[in-house]
Short mmCIF file of C-alpha atoms in Angstrom, two decimals:
data_model
loop_
_atom_site.label_atom_id
_atom_site.label_comp_id
_atom_site.label_asym_id
_atom_site.label_seq_id
_atom_site.Cartn_x
_atom_site.Cartn_y
_atom_site.Cartn_z
CA MET B 1 -61.89 78.45 -84.80
CA GLN B 2 -61.31 81.75 -86.60
CA GLY B 3 -63.70 82.62 -89.39
CA THR B 4 -63.14 84.33 -92.70
CA SER B 5 -65.41 86.22 -95.08
CA THR B 6 -63.41 85.19 -98.19
CA LEU B 7 -62.08 81.95 -99.68
CA SER B 8 -58.85 82.17 -101.64
CA SER B 9 -55.88 80.36 -103.16
CA VAL B 10 -52.21 81.41 -103.11
CA ASP B 11 -48.90 80.58 -104.78
CA ILE B 12 -46.02 79.23 -102.67
CA ARG B 13 -42.44 78.24 -103.55
CA SER B 14 -42.37 74.80 -101.87
CA ALA B 15 -44.51 72.39 -99.90
CA GLY B 16 -42.52 73.22 -96.76
CA GLU B 17 -44.11 76.70 -96.64
CA ALA B 18 -47.66 75.32 -96.56
CA ASN B 19 -48.07 75.12 -92.78
CA VAL B 20 -46.90 78.71 -92.30
CA VAL B 21 -49.09 80.12 -95.09
CA PHE B 22 -52.26 78.26 -94.11
CA GLY B 23 -51.71 79.03 -90.43
CA SER B 24 -51.31 82.77 -90.95
CA ASP B 25 -54.21 83.22 -93.44
CA THR B 26 -57.45 81.43 -92.52
CA SER B 27 -59.03 82.24 -95.90
CA VAL B 28 -56.59 80.04 -97.87
CA MET B 29 -58.01 76.73 -99.10
CA VAL B 30 -55.67 75.89 -102.02
CA ALA B 31 -51.93 76.50 -102.46
CA ARG B 32 -50.27 76.31 -105.89
CA ILE B 33 -46.57 75.41 -105.88
CA ARG B 34 -44.55 77.48 -108.33
CA ASN B 35 -40.83 77.00 -109.07
CA PRO B 36 -40.37 74.20 -106.52
CA ARG B 37 -36.68 73.66 -107.26
CA CYS B 38 -34.27 75.58 -105.05
CA CYS B 39 -31.01 74.59 -106.70
CA ARG B 40 -29.51 73.92 -110.12
CA PHE B 41 -29.17 70.18 -109.59
CA PRO B 42 -32.18 67.91 -110.15
CA VAL B 43 -33.86 66.38 -107.09
CA PHE B 44 -35.23 62.86 -107.24
CA TRP B 45 -37.66 63.17 -104.33
CA PHE B 46 -40.44 65.39 -102.97
CA THR B 47 -42.48 65.62 -99.76
CA VAL B 48 -46.17 66.07 -98.93
CA PRO B 49 -46.85 67.77 -95.55
CA ASP B 50 -49.36 66.25 -93.16
CA GLY B 51 -52.84 67.82 -93.04
CA PHE B 52 -53.16 68.45 -96.80
CA TYR B 53 -54.49 66.77 -99.92
CA ALA B 54 -51.73 66.79 -102.57
CA LEU B 55 -52.10 66.72 -106.37
CA VAL B 56 -48.99 65.65 -108.31
CA THR B 57 -48.17 66.28 -112.00
CA ARG B 58 -45.75 64.68 -114.44
CA HIS B 59 -44.62 67.11 -117.16
CA GLY B 60 -47.63 69.26 -116.19
CA ALA B 61 -50.19 66.43 -116.53
CA HIS B 62 -52.00 65.03 -113.49
CA GLU B 63 -50.32 61.90 -112.11
CA PRO B 64 -52.42 59.56 -109.88
CA TYR B 65 -50.94 57.75 -106.88
CA THR B 66 -50.61 53.95 -107.04
CA ASP B 67 -50.59 52.06 -103.71
CA GLY B 68 -49.09 48.63 -102.98
CA ASN B 69 -52.21 46.84 -104.20
CA GLY B 70 -52.12 48.56 -107.59
CA ARG B 71 -55.05 50.87 -106.83
CA LYS B 72 -54.83 54.41 -108.15
CA PHE B 73 -55.92 57.54 -106.31
CA PRO B 74 -55.88 61.17 -107.50
CA VAL B 75 -54.57 62.35 -104.12
CA TRP B 76 -51.08 61.53 -102.85
CA PRO B 77 -50.61 60.70 -99.13
CA SER B 78 -48.36 62.71 -96.85
CA GLY B 79 -44.70 61.75 -96.47
CA LEU B 80 -41.56 61.36 -98.59
CA HIS B 81 -41.91 60.18 -102.18
CA VAL B 82 -39.13 59.29 -104.65
CA GLY B 83 -39.40 60.11 -108.33
CA PRO B 84 -37.79 61.88 -111.26
CA PRO B 85 -37.36 65.65 -111.20
CA TRP B 86 -40.38 66.22 -113.50
CA LEU B 87 -42.66 64.50 -110.92
CA LYS B 88 -43.69 67.24 -108.49
CA VAL B 89 -46.52 68.54 -106.26
CA SER B 90 -48.74 71.05 -108.05
CA HIS B 91 -51.55 71.81 -105.55
CA LEU B 92 -52.12 71.45 -101.77
CA VAL B 93 -55.68 71.55 -100.40
CA THR B 94 -56.25 71.89 -96.65
CA LYS B 95 -57.94 69.07 -94.76
CA GLN B 96 -59.08 71.25 -91.87
CA SER B 97 -62.59 72.63 -91.49
CA MET B 98 -63.10 76.28 -92.37
CA MET B 99 -65.59 78.80 -91.05
CA PHE B 100 -67.05 81.07 -93.73
CA ASN B 101 -68.82 84.20 -92.40
CA THR B 102 -71.48 86.09 -94.33
CA GLU B 103 -73.65 89.07 -93.43
CA ILE B 104 -77.15 89.05 -94.95
CA LYS B 105 -78.71 92.52 -95.00
CA GLY B 106 -82.25 93.58 -95.72
CA CYS B 107 -84.00 90.40 -94.53
CA LYS B 108 -87.75 90.95 -94.11
CA THR B 109 -89.62 89.22 -91.32
CA LYS B 110 -93.19 88.01 -91.43
CA ASP B 111 -94.40 91.42 -90.17
CA ASN B 112 -92.17 93.31 -92.71
CA VAL B 113 -89.43 94.35 -90.26
CA THR B 114 -85.95 94.59 -91.80
CA VAL B 115 -83.27 92.68 -89.89
CA LEU B 116 -79.57 91.97 -90.38
CA ILE B 117 -78.42 88.38 -89.80
CA GLU B 118 -74.80 87.25 -89.54
CA VAL B 119 -74.35 83.58 -90.45
CA SER B 120 -71.28 81.34 -90.26
CA ILE B 121 -70.90 78.09 -92.19
CA VAL B 122 -68.40 75.37 -91.16
CA LEU B 123 -67.29 73.41 -94.25
CA ARG B 124 -64.59 71.04 -95.47
CA VAL B 125 -63.46 69.32 -98.67
CA MET B 126 -64.64 65.68 -98.90
CA GLY B 127 -61.35 64.15 -100.06
CA ASP B 128 -60.69 61.34 -97.57
CA ASN B 129 -60.63 57.65 -98.34
CA PRO B 130 -64.24 56.36 -98.55
CA GLU B 131 -63.22 53.30 -96.54
CA GLU B 132 -62.19 55.52 -93.64
CA ARG B 133 -64.92 58.15 -94.05
CA PRO B 134 -68.05 57.07 -95.91
CA GLY B 135 -69.31 59.57 -98.51
CA ASP B 136 -65.87 61.02 -99.25
CA ASP B 137 -64.04 60.60 -102.56
CA PRO B 138 -60.45 61.68 -103.36
CA GLN B 139 -61.71 62.70 -106.82
CA ASN B 140 -63.53 65.59 -105.09
CA VAL B 141 -60.15 67.23 -104.43
CA TYR B 142 -59.29 67.28 -108.14
CA LYS B 143 -62.80 68.54 -108.94
CA PHE B 144 -62.56 71.32 -106.32
CA VAL B 145 -59.15 72.53 -107.53
CA HIS B 146 -59.83 72.56 -111.26
CA GLU B 147 -63.61 73.03 -111.46
CA VAL B 148 -65.12 74.61 -108.34
CA THR B 149 -62.18 76.75 -107.09
CA PRO B 150 -62.28 78.70 -103.79
CA ILE B 151 -63.61 81.88 -105.43
CA GLY B 152 -66.42 80.00 -107.14
CA LEU B 153 -67.32 78.24 -103.88
CA GLN B 154 -67.40 81.61 -102.10
CA ALA B 155 -69.89 83.05 -104.60
CA GLN B 156 -72.11 79.97 -104.45
CA LEU B 157 -72.11 79.95 -100.64
CA LYS B 158 -73.05 83.62 -100.43
CA ASP B 159 -75.92 83.19 -102.85
CA ALA B 160 -77.19 80.01 -101.18
CA GLN B 161 -76.90 81.54 -97.72
CA ALA B 162 -78.68 84.74 -98.70
CA GLU B 163 -81.57 82.81 -100.18
CA ALA B 164 -81.86 80.46 -97.20
CA VAL B 165 -81.60 83.22 -94.57
CA ARG B 166 -84.14 85.47 -96.27
CA THR B 167 -86.53 82.55 -96.53
CA LEU B 168 -85.93 81.85 -92.82
CA ALA B 169 -86.49 85.46 -91.75
CA ARG B 170 -89.69 85.70 -93.78
CA SER B 171 -91.19 82.80 -91.81
CA VAL B 172 -91.02 84.47 -88.34
CA TYR B 173 -92.09 87.71 -86.64
CA HIS B 174 -89.55 90.23 -85.42
CA THR B 175 -90.34 89.28 -81.81
CA GLU B 176 -89.36 85.71 -82.61
CA VAL B 177 -86.27 86.47 -84.60
CA PHE B 178 -83.90 86.28 -81.60
CA GLY B 179 -84.92 82.65 -81.15
CA LEU B 180 -83.28 81.84 -84.50
CA ARG B 181 -79.96 80.54 -83.29
CA ASN B 182 -78.27 77.22 -83.23
CA VAL B 183 -78.13 75.40 -79.89
CA SER B 184 -76.27 72.37 -78.65
CA HIS B 185 -77.87 68.96 -78.69
CA SER B 186 -78.19 68.85 -74.87
CA GLU B 187 -79.75 72.35 -74.76
CA LEU B 188 -82.24 71.41 -77.50
CA GLU B 189 -83.24 68.28 -75.58
CA GLY B 190 -83.84 70.40 -72.46
CA VAL B 191 -86.07 72.81 -74.39
CA GLN B 192 -88.05 69.97 -75.96
CA GLU B 193 -88.47 68.35 -72.56
CA LYS B 194 -90.02 71.56 -71.21
CA LEU B 195 -92.30 71.94 -74.23
CA PHE B 196 -93.67 68.42 -74.09
CA SER B 197 -93.64 67.89 -70.33
CA THR B 198 -96.76 66.87 -68.38
CA GLU B 199 -96.88 70.26 -66.69
CA ALA B 200 -96.97 72.09 -70.04
CA LEU B 201 -99.75 69.85 -71.36
CA GLU B 202 -101.81 70.28 -68.19
CA ARG B 203 -101.38 74.05 -68.25
CA GLY B 204 -102.41 74.09 -71.91
CA LEU B 205 -105.74 72.58 -70.97
CA LEU B 206 -106.50 75.18 -68.29
CA THR B 207 -108.81 78.05 -69.23
CA CYS B 208 -108.61 80.06 -66.04
CA GLU B 209 -106.16 82.94 -65.88
CA GLU B 210 -103.20 82.47 -63.57
CA THR B 211 -102.41 85.05 -60.95
CA LYS B 212 -99.07 86.03 -59.48
CA GLU B 213 -98.00 87.37 -56.19
CA GLN B 214 -97.14 91.06 -56.17
CA GLU B 215 -93.52 90.45 -55.20
CA GLN B 216 -93.08 88.03 -58.08
CA LYS B 217 -94.55 90.60 -60.47
CA ASP B 218 -92.14 93.18 -59.15
CA THR B 219 -89.12 91.04 -60.06
CA GLU B 220 -90.38 89.13 -63.15
CA GLY B 221 -92.78 91.57 -64.77
CA GLU B 222 -96.23 90.78 -66.11
CA HIS B 223 -95.34 87.76 -68.26
CA ASP B 224 -96.79 84.38 -67.43
CA TYR B 225 -95.96 80.72 -67.95
CA TYR B 226 -96.99 80.78 -71.59
CA ASP B 227 -94.39 83.44 -72.38
CA SER B 228 -91.69 81.02 -71.23
CA LEU B 229 -93.20 78.25 -73.38
CA GLU B 230 -93.27 80.59 -76.35
CA ALA B 231 -89.59 81.46 -75.89
CA ASN B 232 -88.70 77.77 -75.73
CA PHE B 233 -90.76 77.13 -78.84
CA ASN B 234 -88.86 79.87 -80.67
CA VAL B 235 -85.55 78.32 -79.62
CA GLU B 236 -86.64 74.92 -80.91
CA THR B 237 -87.86 76.52 -84.14
CA GLY B 238 -84.55 78.33 -84.67
CA ALA B 239 -82.57 75.15 -83.99
CA SER B 240 -84.69 73.13 -86.42
CA VAL B 241 -84.42 75.87 -89.04
CA THR B 242 -80.60 75.98 -88.89
CA GLU B 243 -80.51 72.20 -89.14
CA ALA B 244 -82.80 72.40 -92.19
CA MET B 245 -80.48 74.98 -93.73
CA ARG B 246 -77.48 72.66 -93.20
CA VAL B 247 -79.29 69.75 -94.87
CA ARG B 248 -80.38 71.95 -97.77
CA LEU B 249 -76.86 73.30 -98.36
CA ASN B 250 -75.38 69.78 -98.23
CA ARG B 251 -77.77 68.64 -100.93
CA GLN B 252 -76.45 71.43 -103.08
CA PHE B 253 -72.70 71.25 -102.35
CA ASN B 254 -72.05 67.55 -101.70
CA LYS B 255 -72.11 67.02 -105.43
CA GLN B 256 -69.20 69.46 -105.72
CA GLY B 257 -67.18 67.69 -103.00
CA ILE B 258 -67.98 70.15 -100.19
CA GLU B 259 -69.60 69.14 -96.88
CA ILE B 260 -71.41 71.68 -94.66
CA LEU B 261 -70.71 70.63 -91.07
CA ASP B 262 -72.72 73.31 -89.28
CA VAL B 263 -74.74 76.49 -89.82
CA ILE B 264 -74.38 79.08 -87.07
CA ILE B 265 -76.48 82.24 -86.70
CA LYS B 266 -74.01 84.45 -84.88
CA ASN B 267 -75.86 87.72 -84.58
CA ILE B 268 -79.23 89.30 -85.38
CA LYS B 269 -79.74 93.05 -85.48
CA LEU B 270 -83.14 94.80 -85.56
CA PRO B 271 -83.66 98.42 -86.53
CA GLU B 272 -82.67 100.91 -83.87
CA THR B 273 -86.23 102.07 -83.23
CA ILE B 274 -87.54 98.55 -82.62
CA GLN B 275 -84.54 97.67 -80.45
CA SER B 276 -85.15 100.87 -78.47
CA GLN B 277 -88.81 100.00 -77.99
CA MET B 278 -88.00 96.50 -76.83
CA SER B 279 -85.29 97.83 -74.52
CA GLN B 280 -87.67 100.46 -73.11
CA LYS B 281 -90.30 97.81 -72.48
CA THR B 282 -87.74 95.80 -70.56
CA MET B 283 -86.55 98.93 -68.77
CA VAL B 284 -90.10 99.91 -67.78
CA ILE B 285 -90.53 96.58 -66.03
CA SER B 286 -87.20 97.04 -64.30
CA GLN B 287 -88.00 100.65 -63.34
CA ASN B 288 -91.38 99.68 -61.92
CA ALA B 289 -89.79 96.89 -59.97
CA MET B 290 -87.09 99.29 -58.75
CA GLN B 291 -89.66 101.89 -57.65
CA ARG B 292 -91.70 99.29 -55.77
CA MET B 293 -88.58 97.90 -54.14
CA GLN B 294 -87.35 101.42 -53.25
CA GLN B 295 -90.71 102.24 -51.66
CA LYS B 296 -90.61 99.05 -49.68
CA HIS B 297 -87.04 99.84 -48.69
CA ASP B 298 -88.02 103.32 -47.45
CA MET B 299 -90.98 101.95 -45.49
CA LEU B 300 -88.83 99.26 -43.95
CA GLY B 301 -86.24 101.91 -43.06
CA LEU B 302 -88.83 104.01 -41.20
CA ILE B 303 -90.21 100.98 -39.42
CA HIS B 304 -86.74 99.93 -38.40
CA GLU B 305 -85.88 103.41 -37.09
CA GLU B 306 -89.03 103.48 -34.94
CA GLU B 307 -88.36 100.02 -33.64
CA ILE B 308 -84.76 100.97 -32.84
CA LYS B 309 -85.90 104.05 -30.89
CA THR B 310 -88.46 102.03 -28.96
CA LEU B 311 -85.92 99.34 -28.19
CA ASN B 312 -83.33 101.90 -27.05
CA GLN B 313 -85.84 103.55 -24.67
CA THR B 314 -86.98 100.20 -23.32
CA HIS B 315 -83.38 99.10 -22.81
CA SER B 316 -82.52 102.36 -21.02
CA GLU B 317 -85.39 101.95 -18.56
CA GLN B 318 -84.58 98.32 -17.99
CA ARG B 319 -80.94 99.22 -17.40
CA LYS B 320 -81.86 101.79 -14.72
CA GLU B 321 -84.14 99.31 -12.98
CA LEU B 322 -81.47 96.69 -13.09
CA LEU B 323 -78.91 99.13 -11.62
CA GLU B 324 -81.19 99.97 -8.66
CA ASP B 325 -81.95 96.34 -8.06
CA GLY B 326 -78.23 95.61 -8.25
CA LYS B 327 -77.38 98.22 -5.61
CA PHE B 328 -80.00 96.79 -3.25
CA GLU B 329 -78.73 93.28 -3.83
CA CYS B 330 -75.18 94.48 -3.16
CA ILE B 331 -76.18 95.91 0.24
CA ILE B 332 -77.94 92.67 1.22
CA GLU B 333 -75.02 90.58 0.10
CA ASP B 334 -72.59 92.84 2.01
CA ILE B 335 -74.55 92.34 5.24
CA LYS B 336 -74.60 88.60 4.66
CA LEU B 337 -70.87 88.64 4.03
CA GLN B 338 -70.15 90.48 7.31
CA THR B 339 -72.32 88.01 9.22
CA VAL B 340 -70.49 85.10 7.63
CA HIS B 341 -67.12 86.68 8.53
CA ALA B 342 -68.13 87.12 12.20
CA GLU B 343 -69.39 83.56 12.43
CA GLY B 344 -66.18 82.36 10.85
CA ASP B 345 -64.00 84.24 13.34
CA ARG B 346 -65.98 82.77 16.26
CA ARG B 347 -65.61 79.26 14.93
CA ILE B 348 -61.89 79.75 14.33
CA LYS B 349 -61.33 80.86 17.95
CA ALA B 350 -63.33 77.91 19.30
CA ILE B 351 -61.36 75.53 17.12
CA GLU B 352 -58.03 76.99 18.21
CA THR B 353 -58.98 76.68 21.94
CA GLN B 354 -60.12 73.11 21.59
CA MET B 355 -56.99 72.34 19.61
CA SER B 356 -54.75 73.61 22.45
CA ILE B 357 -56.57 71.48 25.03
CA ASP B 358 -56.41 68.41 22.85
CA VAL B 359 -52.72 68.92 22.18
CA GLU B 360 -51.89 69.14 25.92
CA LEU B 361 -53.92 65.99 26.65
CA VAL B 362 -52.19 64.13 23.89
CA GLN B 363 -48.77 65.21 25.14
CA VAL B 364 -49.51 64.02 28.73
CA GLU B 365 -50.82 60.70 27.53
CA SER B 366 -47.88 60.23 25.25
CA ASN B 367 -45.40 60.94 28.07
CA LEU B 368 -47.11 58.38 30.35
CA THR B 369 -47.15 55.83 27.58
CA VAL B 370 -43.45 56.37 26.86
CA GLN B 371 -42.51 55.98 30.60
CA ARG B 372 -44.54 52.79 30.89
CA ILE B 373 -42.98 51.33 27.79
CA GLN B 374 -39.49 52.16 29.08
CA ASP B 375 -40.14 50.44 32.44
CA GLU B 376 -41.53 47.36 30.78
CA THR B 377 -38.58 47.25 28.44
CA LYS B 378 -36.10 47.43 31.36
CA LEU B 379 -37.81 44.63 33.27
CA GLU B 380 -37.99 42.43 30.21
CA THR B 381 -34.31 43.05 29.51
CA GLU B 382 -33.26 41.96 33.05
CA ARG B 383 -35.42 38.86 32.84
CA ILE B 384 -33.99 37.87 29.48
CA ARG B 385 -30.39 38.40 30.78
CA GLU B 386 -30.89 36.20 33.86
CA GLN B 387 -32.64 33.53 31.87
CA SER B 388 -29.86 33.49 29.27
CA VAL B 389 -27.15 33.09 31.98
CA ALA B 390 -28.98 30.13 33.55
CA ASP B 391 -29.57 28.52 30.17
CA SER B 392 -25.91 28.91 29.24
CA GLU B 393 -24.69 27.21 32.44
CA ILE B 394 -27.03 24.29 31.86
CA GLU B 395 -25.91 23.92 28.28
CA LEU B 396 -22.24 24.07 29.36
CA ALA B 397 -22.75 21.27 31.88
CA LYS B 398 -24.49 19.16 29.27
CA ALA B 399 -21.67 19.76 26.81
CA ARG B 400 -19.02 18.72 29.34
CA ALA B 401 -20.93 15.51 30.16
CA ASP B 402 -21.19 14.67 26.49
CA VAL B 403 -17.44 15.22 26.06
CA ASP B 404 -16.65 12.83 28.96
CA MET B 405 -18.90 10.18 27.48
CA ILE B 406 -17.27 10.51 24.09
CA LEU B 407 -13.77 10.19 25.58
CA ALA B 408 -14.77 7.09 27.56
CA THR B 409 -16.20 5.53 24.45
CA ILE B 410 -12.95 6.23 22.57
CA PHE B 411 -10.74 4.64 25.30
CA GLU B 412 -12.94 1.56 25.49
CA ALA B 413 -12.81 1.12 21.72
CA GLU B 414 -9.00 1.33 21.71
CA GLY B 415 -8.71 -1.48 24.39
CA ILE B 416 -10.87 -3.82 22.34
CA ALA B 417 -9.14 -3.13 19.02
CA ALA B 418 -5.48 -3.57 20.17
CA PRO B 419 -5.37 -7.43 20.09
CA LEU B 420 -7.21 -7.45 16.83
CA ASN B 421 -4.72 -5.06 15.29
CA ARG B 422 -1.82 -7.26 16.46
CA ARG B 423 -3.36 -10.32 14.90
CA LEU B 424 -3.95 -8.40 11.69
CA ASN B 425 -0.32 -7.30 11.56
CA ASP B 426 0.93 -10.85 12.16
CA HIS B 427 -1.30 -12.20 9.47
CA THR B 428 -0.07 -9.58 7.02
CA THR B 429 3.55 -10.47 7.86
CA GLU B 430 2.90 -14.15 7.24
CA LEU B 431 1.31 -13.40 3.90
CA LEU B 432 4.33 -11.37 2.84
CA ARG B 433 6.66 -14.19 3.94
CA LEU B 434 4.68 -16.74 1.96
CA LYS B 435 4.86 -14.52 -1.10
CA ALA B 436 8.66 -14.30 -0.75
CA GLN B 437 9.04 -18.06 -0.35
CA TYR B 438 6.77 -18.65 -3.34
CA ALA B 439 8.88 -16.29 -5.41
CA LEU B 440 12.08 -18.23 -4.37
CA ALA B 441 10.47 -21.55 -5.10
CA THR B 442 9.42 -20.57 -8.59
CA ASN B 443 12.80 -19.02 -9.53
CA ASP B 444 14.77 -21.35 -11.87
CA GLN B 445 18.07 -19.58 -11.17
CA LEU B 446 17.92 -20.17 -7.38
CA VAL B 447 20.85 -22.28 -5.85
CA VAL B 448 20.76 -23.28 -2.15
CA ILE B 449 24.14 -24.26 -0.56
CA GLY B 450 25.28 -24.72 3.05
CA THR B 451 27.94 -22.61 4.74
CA GLU B 452 29.09 -25.28 7.24
CA GLY B 453 29.32 -29.17 7.35
CA GLY B 454 29.31 -29.46 3.64
CA LYS B 455 32.23 -27.50 2.33
CA ALA B 456 33.14 -30.10 -0.26
CA ALA B 457 29.63 -30.06 -1.61
CA ASN B 458 29.59 -26.30 -1.50
CA THR B 459 32.83 -26.16 -3.43
CA LEU B 460 31.46 -28.47 -6.05
CA LEU B 461 28.32 -26.42 -6.43
CA GLN B 462 30.28 -23.17 -6.71
CA ALA B 463 32.57 -24.69 -9.27
CA ASN B 464 29.60 -25.96 -11.16
CA ALA B 465 28.08 -22.47 -11.12
CA VAL B 466 31.34 -20.82 -12.28
CA PHE B 467 31.93 -23.24 -15.08
CA ASN B 468 28.41 -23.11 -16.38
CA ASP B 469 29.24 -24.49 -19.72
CA PRO B 470 26.75 -26.80 -21.43
CA SER B 471 29.62 -28.67 -23.24
CA ILE B 472 31.24 -29.79 -19.94
CA LEU B 473 28.03 -31.13 -18.47
CA HIS B 474 27.21 -34.78 -18.76
CA ASN B 475 23.94 -36.49 -18.70
CA GLY B 476 24.06 -37.33 -14.99
CA GLN B 477 25.63 -34.11 -13.69
CA LYS B 478 22.39 -32.25 -13.08
CA SER B 479 21.01 -35.03 -10.92
CA GLN B 480 24.31 -35.04 -8.99
CA ASP B 481 24.03 -31.34 -8.16
CA SER B 482 20.54 -31.82 -6.86
CA THR B 483 21.63 -34.63 -4.64
CA LEU B 484 24.61 -32.68 -3.20
CA ALA B 485 22.35 -29.71 -2.45
CA HIS B 486 19.86 -31.83 -0.57
CA LEU B 487 22.66 -33.32 1.50
CA ALA B 488 24.05 -29.92 2.42
CA VAL B 489 20.67 -28.66 3.51
CA ALA B 490 19.80 -31.85 5.40
CA SER B 491 22.89 -31.58 7.63
CA GLY B 492 21.36 -28.52 9.32
CA VAL B 493 24.65 -27.30 10.78
CA GLY B 494 26.05 -25.39 7.85
CA ASP B 495 24.94 -22.05 6.59
CA LEU B 496 23.09 -21.65 3.33
CA ARG B 497 23.92 -19.28 0.51
CA ILE B 498 21.30 -18.69 -2.09
CA ILE B 499 22.76 -17.68 -5.39
CA VAL B 500 20.43 -16.26 -8.01
CA GLY B 501 22.19 -15.97 -11.34
CA SER B 502 25.97 -15.46 -11.58
CA SER B 503 26.35 -12.10 -9.80
CA ASP B 504 27.73 -11.95 -6.22
CA SER B 505 25.25 -9.26 -5.37
CA ASN B 506 22.44 -11.75 -5.71
CA ASN B 507 23.73 -14.11 -2.97
CA ILE B 508 21.55 -14.61 0.13
CA HIS B 509 23.03 -16.02 3.40
CA PHE B 510 21.08 -17.93 6.11
#
């Protein structure tokens, strides 16, 4: 957030320029809109930019805003509004917080030392809806624009700040003045925890003087634990004082519609002589510490150089001894190596000789074994051949005997079966003959006539067959035919002709 040392108001042509003007100049709190119309024709609407409180006038008189519930507010909300041309925005007041910087000179401390203190105040106009932000009132915007004004607020803030800061500076010594600064809530809690811790209370009850190690004094100086407690106490005091200033200023300015959000002590300057003394005191501690550390560094450097020389000499002597011992060890190892080589050569020769003997023995034994195996193989082969020839002759004789027996059995079976086959054939023939006779006997168209001894009867039967007309037949004719046929057959000397149907091809002669 950028600060400003002045509070001002400006004139702008339209509400659309507000964001640019307020963004470029951080000292602007109020903008007055002059000559809002940009054309000759009347406009029946106007806009209020977001982030601003807007005051609207009708014919120059203040016009309150009426919401949907009929409630009236002096401040109009942001957005587009429709109305006659004489209804327009007159003032825009920023909603953002502003930082107002002041420099208070000639502040006297408790020990009459003049200091310069730079203070910043974060403030805002309390114009929000009280339902959304308790304590605010939109009427404060109208009061600020027409009664307080930015210039009047600037003068009041400077006077109130000067009085509060001088009162604050008068309550502390110049050595405590740098503790007058605002701190964050978490930092303040940490300081209070150190001040009221068990360790601080126990140390406060001790009467004996604490001692420090020399090295710690070299780096930290001669201050003790109580100096740290005193610094923390000054920080807490400064934080509580700035908070008291904020509360005091709010009591004064809340009535005018202004809220003080924070009071910040940005910088504190002491006279040059006192700052030089304090700096020199700090530098003396640092110089003493540097001298002690430099002396220790020089002493350590000398000690290290002596130790390095001693170590180099010791290492050189040890290296020479190790070289001589190494040469002696090399000679001993060389002799051992030669002895091992000679022993190895002897063993190699003995192994090669024994290997030659063993190879010759193995070759002789292998030759004998091969010859014996060949002889045994030859004998076994001859035995197997003779045995196979004898076995084949025996098997051949057995096969021939079996063949003879089979042939004899076949011939004997044929002699037994011949009469039976003849009888079977005769029986089959008789069956076929009976079937033929049965077929003749059951045929209604069969006519049996004789060929000799009964020619008259045969002629009558043939005539009867030719003239097979049911109208010619009489009641006794059929019985007459049967009688004539029986007579012709009974004579036994004439031949028979069997006529089946009327076709000549169906005649059978006996």
